[in-house]
mmCIF file of N, CA and C in Angstrom:
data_model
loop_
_atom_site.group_PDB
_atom_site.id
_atom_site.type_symbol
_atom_site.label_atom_id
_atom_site.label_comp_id
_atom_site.label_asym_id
_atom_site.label_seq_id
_atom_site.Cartn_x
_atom_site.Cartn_y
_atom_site.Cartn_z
ATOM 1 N N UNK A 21 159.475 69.963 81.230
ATOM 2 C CA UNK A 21 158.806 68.900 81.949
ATOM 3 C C UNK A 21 158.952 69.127 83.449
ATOM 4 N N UNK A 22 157.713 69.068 83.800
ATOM 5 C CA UNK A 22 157.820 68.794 85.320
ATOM 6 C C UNK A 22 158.771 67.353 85.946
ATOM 7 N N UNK A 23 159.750 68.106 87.218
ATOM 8 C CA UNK A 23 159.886 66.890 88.055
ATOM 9 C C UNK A 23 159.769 67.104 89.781
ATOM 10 N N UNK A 24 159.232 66.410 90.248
ATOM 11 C CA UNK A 24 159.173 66.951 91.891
ATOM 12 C C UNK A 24 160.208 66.503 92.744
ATOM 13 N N UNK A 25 161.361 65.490 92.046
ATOM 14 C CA UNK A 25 161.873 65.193 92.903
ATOM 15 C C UNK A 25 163.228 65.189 91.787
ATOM 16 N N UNK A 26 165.214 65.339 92.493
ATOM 17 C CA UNK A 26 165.860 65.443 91.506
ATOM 18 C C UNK A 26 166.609 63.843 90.899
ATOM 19 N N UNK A 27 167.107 63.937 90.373
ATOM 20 C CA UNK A 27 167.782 63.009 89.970
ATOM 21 C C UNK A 27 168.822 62.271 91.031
ATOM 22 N N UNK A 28 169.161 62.774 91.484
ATOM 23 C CA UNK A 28 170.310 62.576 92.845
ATOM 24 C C UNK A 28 169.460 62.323 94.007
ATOM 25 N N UNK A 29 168.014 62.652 93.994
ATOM 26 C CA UNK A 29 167.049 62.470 95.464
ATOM 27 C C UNK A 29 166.658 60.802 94.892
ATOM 28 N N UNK A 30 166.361 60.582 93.376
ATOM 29 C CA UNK A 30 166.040 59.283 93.236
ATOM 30 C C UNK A 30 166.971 58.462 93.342
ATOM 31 N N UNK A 31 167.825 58.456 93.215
ATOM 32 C CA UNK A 31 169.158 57.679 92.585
ATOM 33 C C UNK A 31 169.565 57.004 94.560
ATOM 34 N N UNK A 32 169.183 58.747 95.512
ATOM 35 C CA UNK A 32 169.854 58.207 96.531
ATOM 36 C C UNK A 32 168.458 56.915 97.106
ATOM 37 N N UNK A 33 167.444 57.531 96.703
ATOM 38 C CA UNK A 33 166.111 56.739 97.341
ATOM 39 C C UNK A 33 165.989 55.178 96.699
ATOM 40 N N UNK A 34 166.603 54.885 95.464
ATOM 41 C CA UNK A 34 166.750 53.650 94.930
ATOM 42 C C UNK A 34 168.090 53.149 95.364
ATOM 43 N N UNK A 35 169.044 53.760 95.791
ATOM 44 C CA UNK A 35 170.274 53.044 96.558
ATOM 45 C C UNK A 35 171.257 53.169 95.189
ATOM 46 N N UNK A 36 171.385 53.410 94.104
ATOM 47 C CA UNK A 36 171.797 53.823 92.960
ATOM 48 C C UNK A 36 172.883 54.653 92.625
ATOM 49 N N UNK A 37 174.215 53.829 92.326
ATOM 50 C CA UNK A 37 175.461 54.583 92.811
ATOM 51 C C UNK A 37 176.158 54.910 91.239
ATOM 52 N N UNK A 38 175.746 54.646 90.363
ATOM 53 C CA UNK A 38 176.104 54.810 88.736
ATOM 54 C C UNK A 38 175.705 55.187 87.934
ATOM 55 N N UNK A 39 176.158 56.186 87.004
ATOM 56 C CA UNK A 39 175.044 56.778 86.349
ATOM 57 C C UNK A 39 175.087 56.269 84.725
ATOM 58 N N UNK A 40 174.916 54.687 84.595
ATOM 59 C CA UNK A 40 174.832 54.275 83.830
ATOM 60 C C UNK A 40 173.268 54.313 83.196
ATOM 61 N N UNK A 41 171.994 54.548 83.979
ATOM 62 C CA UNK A 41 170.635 54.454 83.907
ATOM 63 C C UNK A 41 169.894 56.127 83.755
ATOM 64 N N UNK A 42 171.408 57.105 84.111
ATOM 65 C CA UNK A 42 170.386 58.515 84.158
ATOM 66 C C UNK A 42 169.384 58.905 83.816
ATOM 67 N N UNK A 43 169.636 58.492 82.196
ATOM 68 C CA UNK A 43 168.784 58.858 81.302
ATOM 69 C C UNK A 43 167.137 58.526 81.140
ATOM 70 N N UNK A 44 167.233 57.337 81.697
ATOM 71 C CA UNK A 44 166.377 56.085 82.082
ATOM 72 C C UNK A 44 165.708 56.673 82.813
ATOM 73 N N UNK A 45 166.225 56.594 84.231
ATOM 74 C CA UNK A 45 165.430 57.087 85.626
ATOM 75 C C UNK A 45 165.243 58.472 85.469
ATOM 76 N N UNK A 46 165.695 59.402 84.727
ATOM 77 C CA UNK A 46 165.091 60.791 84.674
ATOM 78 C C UNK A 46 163.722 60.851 83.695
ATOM 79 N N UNK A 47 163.689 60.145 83.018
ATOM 80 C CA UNK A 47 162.514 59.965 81.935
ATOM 81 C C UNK A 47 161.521 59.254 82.814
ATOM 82 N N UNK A 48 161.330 58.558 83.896
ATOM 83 C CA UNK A 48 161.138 57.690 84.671
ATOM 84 C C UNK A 48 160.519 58.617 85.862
ATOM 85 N N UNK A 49 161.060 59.839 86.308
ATOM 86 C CA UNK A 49 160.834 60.806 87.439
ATOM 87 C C UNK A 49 160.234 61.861 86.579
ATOM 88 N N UNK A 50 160.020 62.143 85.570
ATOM 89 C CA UNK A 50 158.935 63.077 84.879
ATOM 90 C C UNK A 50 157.922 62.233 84.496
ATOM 91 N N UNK A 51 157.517 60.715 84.353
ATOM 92 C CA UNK A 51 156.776 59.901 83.951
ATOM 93 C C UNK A 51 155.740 59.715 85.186
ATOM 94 N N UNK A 52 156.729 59.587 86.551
ATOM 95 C CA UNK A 52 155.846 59.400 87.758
ATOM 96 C C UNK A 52 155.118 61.017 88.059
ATOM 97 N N UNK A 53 155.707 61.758 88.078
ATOM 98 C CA UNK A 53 155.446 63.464 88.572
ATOM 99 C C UNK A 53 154.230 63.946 87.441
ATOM 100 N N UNK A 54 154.091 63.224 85.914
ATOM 101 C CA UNK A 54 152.906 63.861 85.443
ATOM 102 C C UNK A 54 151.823 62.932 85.902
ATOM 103 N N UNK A 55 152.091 61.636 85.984
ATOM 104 C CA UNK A 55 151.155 61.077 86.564
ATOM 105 C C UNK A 55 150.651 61.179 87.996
ATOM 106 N N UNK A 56 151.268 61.702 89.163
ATOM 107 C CA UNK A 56 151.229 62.500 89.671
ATOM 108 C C UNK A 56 150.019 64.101 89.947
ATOM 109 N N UNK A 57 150.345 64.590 88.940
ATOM 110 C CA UNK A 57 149.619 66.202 88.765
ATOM 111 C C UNK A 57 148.329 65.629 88.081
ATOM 112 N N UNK A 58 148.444 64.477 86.984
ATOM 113 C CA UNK A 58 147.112 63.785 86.691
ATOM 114 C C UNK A 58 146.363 63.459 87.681
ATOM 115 N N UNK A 59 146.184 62.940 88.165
ATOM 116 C CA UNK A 59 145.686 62.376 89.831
ATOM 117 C C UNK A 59 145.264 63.265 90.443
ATOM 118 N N UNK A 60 146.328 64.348 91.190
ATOM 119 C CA UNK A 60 145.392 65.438 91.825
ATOM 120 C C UNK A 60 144.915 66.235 91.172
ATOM 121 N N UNK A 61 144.679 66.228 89.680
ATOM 122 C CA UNK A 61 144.067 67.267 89.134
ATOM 123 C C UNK A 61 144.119 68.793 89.386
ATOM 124 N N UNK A 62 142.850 69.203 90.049
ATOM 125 C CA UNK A 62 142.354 71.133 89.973
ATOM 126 C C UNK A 62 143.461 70.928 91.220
ATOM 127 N N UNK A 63 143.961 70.564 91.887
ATOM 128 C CA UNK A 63 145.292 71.437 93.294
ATOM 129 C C UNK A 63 146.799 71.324 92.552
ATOM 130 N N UNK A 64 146.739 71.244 91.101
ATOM 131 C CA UNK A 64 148.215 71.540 90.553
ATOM 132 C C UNK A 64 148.466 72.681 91.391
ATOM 133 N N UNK A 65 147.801 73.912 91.150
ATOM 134 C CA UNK A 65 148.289 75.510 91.572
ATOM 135 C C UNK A 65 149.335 74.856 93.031
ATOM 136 N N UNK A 66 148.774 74.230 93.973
ATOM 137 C CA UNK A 66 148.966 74.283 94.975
ATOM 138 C C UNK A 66 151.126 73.904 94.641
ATOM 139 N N UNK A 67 151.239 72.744 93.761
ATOM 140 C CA UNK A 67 152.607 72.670 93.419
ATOM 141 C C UNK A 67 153.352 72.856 92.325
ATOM 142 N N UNK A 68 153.028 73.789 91.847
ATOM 143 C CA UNK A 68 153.237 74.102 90.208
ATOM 144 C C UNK A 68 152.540 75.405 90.348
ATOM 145 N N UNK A 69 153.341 76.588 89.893
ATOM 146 C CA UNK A 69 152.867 77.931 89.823
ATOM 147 C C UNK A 69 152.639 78.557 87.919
ATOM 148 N N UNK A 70 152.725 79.308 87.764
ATOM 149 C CA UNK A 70 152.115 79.667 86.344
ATOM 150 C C UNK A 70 153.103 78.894 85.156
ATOM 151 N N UNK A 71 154.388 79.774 85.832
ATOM 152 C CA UNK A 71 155.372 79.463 85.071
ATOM 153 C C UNK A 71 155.543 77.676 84.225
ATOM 154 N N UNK A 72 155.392 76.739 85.319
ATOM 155 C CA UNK A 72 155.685 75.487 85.155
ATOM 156 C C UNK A 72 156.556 75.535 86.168
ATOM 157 N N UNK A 73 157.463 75.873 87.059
ATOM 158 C CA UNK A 73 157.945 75.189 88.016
ATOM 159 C C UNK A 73 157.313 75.140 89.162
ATOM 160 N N UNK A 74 157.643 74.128 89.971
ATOM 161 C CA UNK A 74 157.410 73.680 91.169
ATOM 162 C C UNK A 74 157.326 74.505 92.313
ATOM 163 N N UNK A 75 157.016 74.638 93.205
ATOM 164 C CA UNK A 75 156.632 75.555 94.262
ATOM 165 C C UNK A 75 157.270 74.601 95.587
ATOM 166 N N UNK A 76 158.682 75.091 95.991
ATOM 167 C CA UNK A 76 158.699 75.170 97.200
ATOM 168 C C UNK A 76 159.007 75.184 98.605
ATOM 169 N N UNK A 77 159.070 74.111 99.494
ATOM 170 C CA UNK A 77 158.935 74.731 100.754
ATOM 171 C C UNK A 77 157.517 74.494 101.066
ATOM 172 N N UNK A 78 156.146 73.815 100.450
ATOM 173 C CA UNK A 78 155.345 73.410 100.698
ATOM 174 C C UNK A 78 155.495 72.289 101.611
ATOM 175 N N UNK A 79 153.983 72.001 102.349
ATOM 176 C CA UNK A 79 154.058 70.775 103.118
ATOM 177 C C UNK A 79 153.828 69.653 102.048
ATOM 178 N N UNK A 80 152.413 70.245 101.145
ATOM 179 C CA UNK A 80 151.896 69.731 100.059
ATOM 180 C C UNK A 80 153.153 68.720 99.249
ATOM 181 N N UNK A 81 154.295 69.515 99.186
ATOM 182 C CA UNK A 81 155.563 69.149 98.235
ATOM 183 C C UNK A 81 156.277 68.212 99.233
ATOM 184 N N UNK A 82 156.316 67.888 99.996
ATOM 185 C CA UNK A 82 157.083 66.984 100.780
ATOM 186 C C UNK A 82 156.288 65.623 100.725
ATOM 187 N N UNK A 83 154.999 65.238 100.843
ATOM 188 C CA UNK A 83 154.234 64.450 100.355
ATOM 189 C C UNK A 83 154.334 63.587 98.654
ATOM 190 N N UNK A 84 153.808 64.842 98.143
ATOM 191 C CA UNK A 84 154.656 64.624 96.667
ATOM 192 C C UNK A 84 155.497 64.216 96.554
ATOM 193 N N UNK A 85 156.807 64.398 96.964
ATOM 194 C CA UNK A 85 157.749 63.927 96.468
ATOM 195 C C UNK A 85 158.286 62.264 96.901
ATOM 196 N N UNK A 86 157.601 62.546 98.403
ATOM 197 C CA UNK A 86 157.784 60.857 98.782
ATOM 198 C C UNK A 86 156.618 59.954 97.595
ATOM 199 N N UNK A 87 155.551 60.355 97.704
ATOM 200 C CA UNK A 87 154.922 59.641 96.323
ATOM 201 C C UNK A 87 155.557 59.818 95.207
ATOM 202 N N UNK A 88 156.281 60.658 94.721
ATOM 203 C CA UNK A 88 156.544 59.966 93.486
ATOM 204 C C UNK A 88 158.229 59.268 93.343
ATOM 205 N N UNK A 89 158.591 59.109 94.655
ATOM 206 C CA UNK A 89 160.139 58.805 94.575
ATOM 207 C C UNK A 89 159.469 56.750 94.728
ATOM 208 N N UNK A 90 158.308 56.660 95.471
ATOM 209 C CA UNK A 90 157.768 55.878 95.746
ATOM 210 C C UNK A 90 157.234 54.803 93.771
ATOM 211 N N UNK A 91 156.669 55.803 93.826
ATOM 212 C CA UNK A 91 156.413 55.550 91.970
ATOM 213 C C UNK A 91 157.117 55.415 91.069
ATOM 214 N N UNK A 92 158.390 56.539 91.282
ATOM 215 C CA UNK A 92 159.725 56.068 90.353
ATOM 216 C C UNK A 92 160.123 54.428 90.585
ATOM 217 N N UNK A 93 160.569 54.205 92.036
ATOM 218 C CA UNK A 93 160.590 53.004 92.213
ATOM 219 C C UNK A 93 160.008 51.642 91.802
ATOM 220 N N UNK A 94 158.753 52.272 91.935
ATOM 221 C CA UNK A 94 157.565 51.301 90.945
ATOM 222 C C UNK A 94 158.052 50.844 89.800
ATOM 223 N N UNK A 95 157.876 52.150 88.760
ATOM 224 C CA UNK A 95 158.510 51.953 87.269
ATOM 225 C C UNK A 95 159.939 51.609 87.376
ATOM 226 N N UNK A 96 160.645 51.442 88.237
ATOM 227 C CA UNK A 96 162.455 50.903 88.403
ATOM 228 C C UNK A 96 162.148 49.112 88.717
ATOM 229 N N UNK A 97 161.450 49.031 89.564
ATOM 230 C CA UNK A 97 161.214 47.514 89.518
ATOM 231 C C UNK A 97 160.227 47.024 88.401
ATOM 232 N N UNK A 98 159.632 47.788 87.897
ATOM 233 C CA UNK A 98 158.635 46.593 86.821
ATOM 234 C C UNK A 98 159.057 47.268 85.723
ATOM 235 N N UNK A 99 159.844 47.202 84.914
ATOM 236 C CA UNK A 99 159.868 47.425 83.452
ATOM 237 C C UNK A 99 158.960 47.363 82.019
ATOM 238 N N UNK A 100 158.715 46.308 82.290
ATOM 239 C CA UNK A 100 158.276 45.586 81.225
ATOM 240 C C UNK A 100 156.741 44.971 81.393
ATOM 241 N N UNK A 101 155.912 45.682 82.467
ATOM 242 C CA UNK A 101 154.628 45.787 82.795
ATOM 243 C C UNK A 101 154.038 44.337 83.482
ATOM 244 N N UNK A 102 154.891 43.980 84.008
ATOM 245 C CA UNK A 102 154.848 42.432 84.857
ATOM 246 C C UNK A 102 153.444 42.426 85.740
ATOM 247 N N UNK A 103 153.130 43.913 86.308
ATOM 248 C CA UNK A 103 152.040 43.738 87.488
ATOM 249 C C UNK A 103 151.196 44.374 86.766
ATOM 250 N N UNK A 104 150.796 44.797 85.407
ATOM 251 C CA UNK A 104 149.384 45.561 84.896
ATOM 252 C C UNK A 104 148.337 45.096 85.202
ATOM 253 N N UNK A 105 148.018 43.858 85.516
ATOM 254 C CA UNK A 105 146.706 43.986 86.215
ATOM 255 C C UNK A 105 146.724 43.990 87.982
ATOM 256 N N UNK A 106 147.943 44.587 88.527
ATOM 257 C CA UNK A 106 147.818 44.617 89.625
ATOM 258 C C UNK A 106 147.276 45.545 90.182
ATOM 259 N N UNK A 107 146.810 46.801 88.748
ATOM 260 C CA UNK A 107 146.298 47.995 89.570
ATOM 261 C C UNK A 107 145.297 48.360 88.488
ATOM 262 N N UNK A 108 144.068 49.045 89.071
ATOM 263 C CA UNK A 108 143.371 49.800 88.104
ATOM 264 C C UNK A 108 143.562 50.945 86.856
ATOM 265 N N UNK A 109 143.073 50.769 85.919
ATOM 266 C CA UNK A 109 143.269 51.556 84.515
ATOM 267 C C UNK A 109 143.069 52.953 85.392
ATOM 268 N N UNK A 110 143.957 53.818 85.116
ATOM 269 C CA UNK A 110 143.548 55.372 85.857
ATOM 270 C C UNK A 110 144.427 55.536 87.252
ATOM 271 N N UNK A 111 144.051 54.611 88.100
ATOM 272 C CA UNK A 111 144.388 54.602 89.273
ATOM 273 C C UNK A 111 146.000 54.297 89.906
ATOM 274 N N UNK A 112 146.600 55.292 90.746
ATOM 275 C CA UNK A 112 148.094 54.851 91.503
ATOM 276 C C UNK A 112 147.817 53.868 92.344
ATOM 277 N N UNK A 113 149.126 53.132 92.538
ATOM 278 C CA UNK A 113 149.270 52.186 93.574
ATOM 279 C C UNK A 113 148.332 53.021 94.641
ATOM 280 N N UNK A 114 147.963 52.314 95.634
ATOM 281 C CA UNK A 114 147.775 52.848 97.412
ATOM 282 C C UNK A 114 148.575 53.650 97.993
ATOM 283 N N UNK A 115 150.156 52.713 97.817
ATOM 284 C CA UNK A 115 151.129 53.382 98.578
ATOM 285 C C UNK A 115 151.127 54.671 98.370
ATOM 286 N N UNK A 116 151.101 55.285 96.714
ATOM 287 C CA UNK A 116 151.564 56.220 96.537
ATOM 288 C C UNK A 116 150.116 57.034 96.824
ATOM 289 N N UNK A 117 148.939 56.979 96.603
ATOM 290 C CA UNK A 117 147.541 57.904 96.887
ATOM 291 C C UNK A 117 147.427 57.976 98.376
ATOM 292 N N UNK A 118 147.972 57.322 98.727
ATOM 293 C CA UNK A 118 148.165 57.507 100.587
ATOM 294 C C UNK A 118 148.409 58.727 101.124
ATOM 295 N N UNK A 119 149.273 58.776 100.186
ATOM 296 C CA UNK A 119 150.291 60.207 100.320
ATOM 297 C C UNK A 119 149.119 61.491 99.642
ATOM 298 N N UNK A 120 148.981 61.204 99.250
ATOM 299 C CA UNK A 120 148.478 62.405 97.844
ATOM 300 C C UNK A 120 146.847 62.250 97.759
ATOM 301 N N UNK A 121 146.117 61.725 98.736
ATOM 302 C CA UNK A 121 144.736 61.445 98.333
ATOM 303 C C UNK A 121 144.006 63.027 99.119
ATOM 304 N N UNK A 122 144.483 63.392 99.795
ATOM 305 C CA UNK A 122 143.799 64.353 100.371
ATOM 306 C C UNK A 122 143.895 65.927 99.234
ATOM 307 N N UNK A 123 145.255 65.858 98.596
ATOM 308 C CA UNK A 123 145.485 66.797 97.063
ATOM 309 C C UNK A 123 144.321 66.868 95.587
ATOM 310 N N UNK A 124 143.874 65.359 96.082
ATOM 311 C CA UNK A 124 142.804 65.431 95.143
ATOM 312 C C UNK A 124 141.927 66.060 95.067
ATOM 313 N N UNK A 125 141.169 66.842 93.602
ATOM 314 C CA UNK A 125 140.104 67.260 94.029
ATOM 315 C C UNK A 125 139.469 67.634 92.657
ATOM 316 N N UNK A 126 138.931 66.343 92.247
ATOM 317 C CA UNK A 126 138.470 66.164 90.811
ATOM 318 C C UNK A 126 137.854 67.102 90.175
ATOM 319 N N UNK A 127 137.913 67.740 88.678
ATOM 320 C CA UNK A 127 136.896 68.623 88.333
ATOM 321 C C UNK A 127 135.902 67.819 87.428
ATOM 322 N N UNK A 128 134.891 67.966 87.288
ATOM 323 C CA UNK A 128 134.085 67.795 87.133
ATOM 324 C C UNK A 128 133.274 68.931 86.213
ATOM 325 N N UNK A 129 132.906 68.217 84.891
ATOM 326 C CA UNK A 129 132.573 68.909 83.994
ATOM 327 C C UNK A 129 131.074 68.457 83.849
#
């Protein structure tokens, strides 16, 4: 599974000093990161190389990762789907396409 950001980058970005939830929030940071590569679609290459890992040292990847540490957060405050109609079927928060809208680049069949 892809993750763009580590376990210890979320943990410090949620303020998160116990690792009573690891398991949780790591299932949680591959949940945001495919949804993520869903979104920008055809510019995976750009952060993800053949293999499946991540690429980097990109600028591309520094973006990323604030979106999806941004998104983990998301899924850390709403559990139990409290805001589903706060956002469109398909669509990320703002906050996080803010970051990542210029990565997009739909294919089209």
């Amino acid at each position: 599974m892809i993750a763009f950001v580590t376990l210890e980058e979320a943990k410090a970005h949620l303020r998160i000093d116990t690792n009573a939830g690891d398991a949780e929030l790591q299932q949680k940071i591959y949940s945001a990161s495919a949804s993520i590569l869903d979104y920008i679609q055809s510019s995976r290459d750009v952060l993800v190389d053949d293999n499946g890992a991540v690429i980097e040292g990109t600028n591309e990847l520094d973006r990323v990762k604030m979106a999806t540490l941004l998104l983990v957060g998301i899924f850390d405050r709403v559990r139990n789907g409290e805001e589903e109609t706060t956002y469109h079927q398909g669509y990320l928060p703002f906050t996080v396409t803010s970051l990542i809208y210029s990565l997009r680049k739909p294919t089209i069949l």
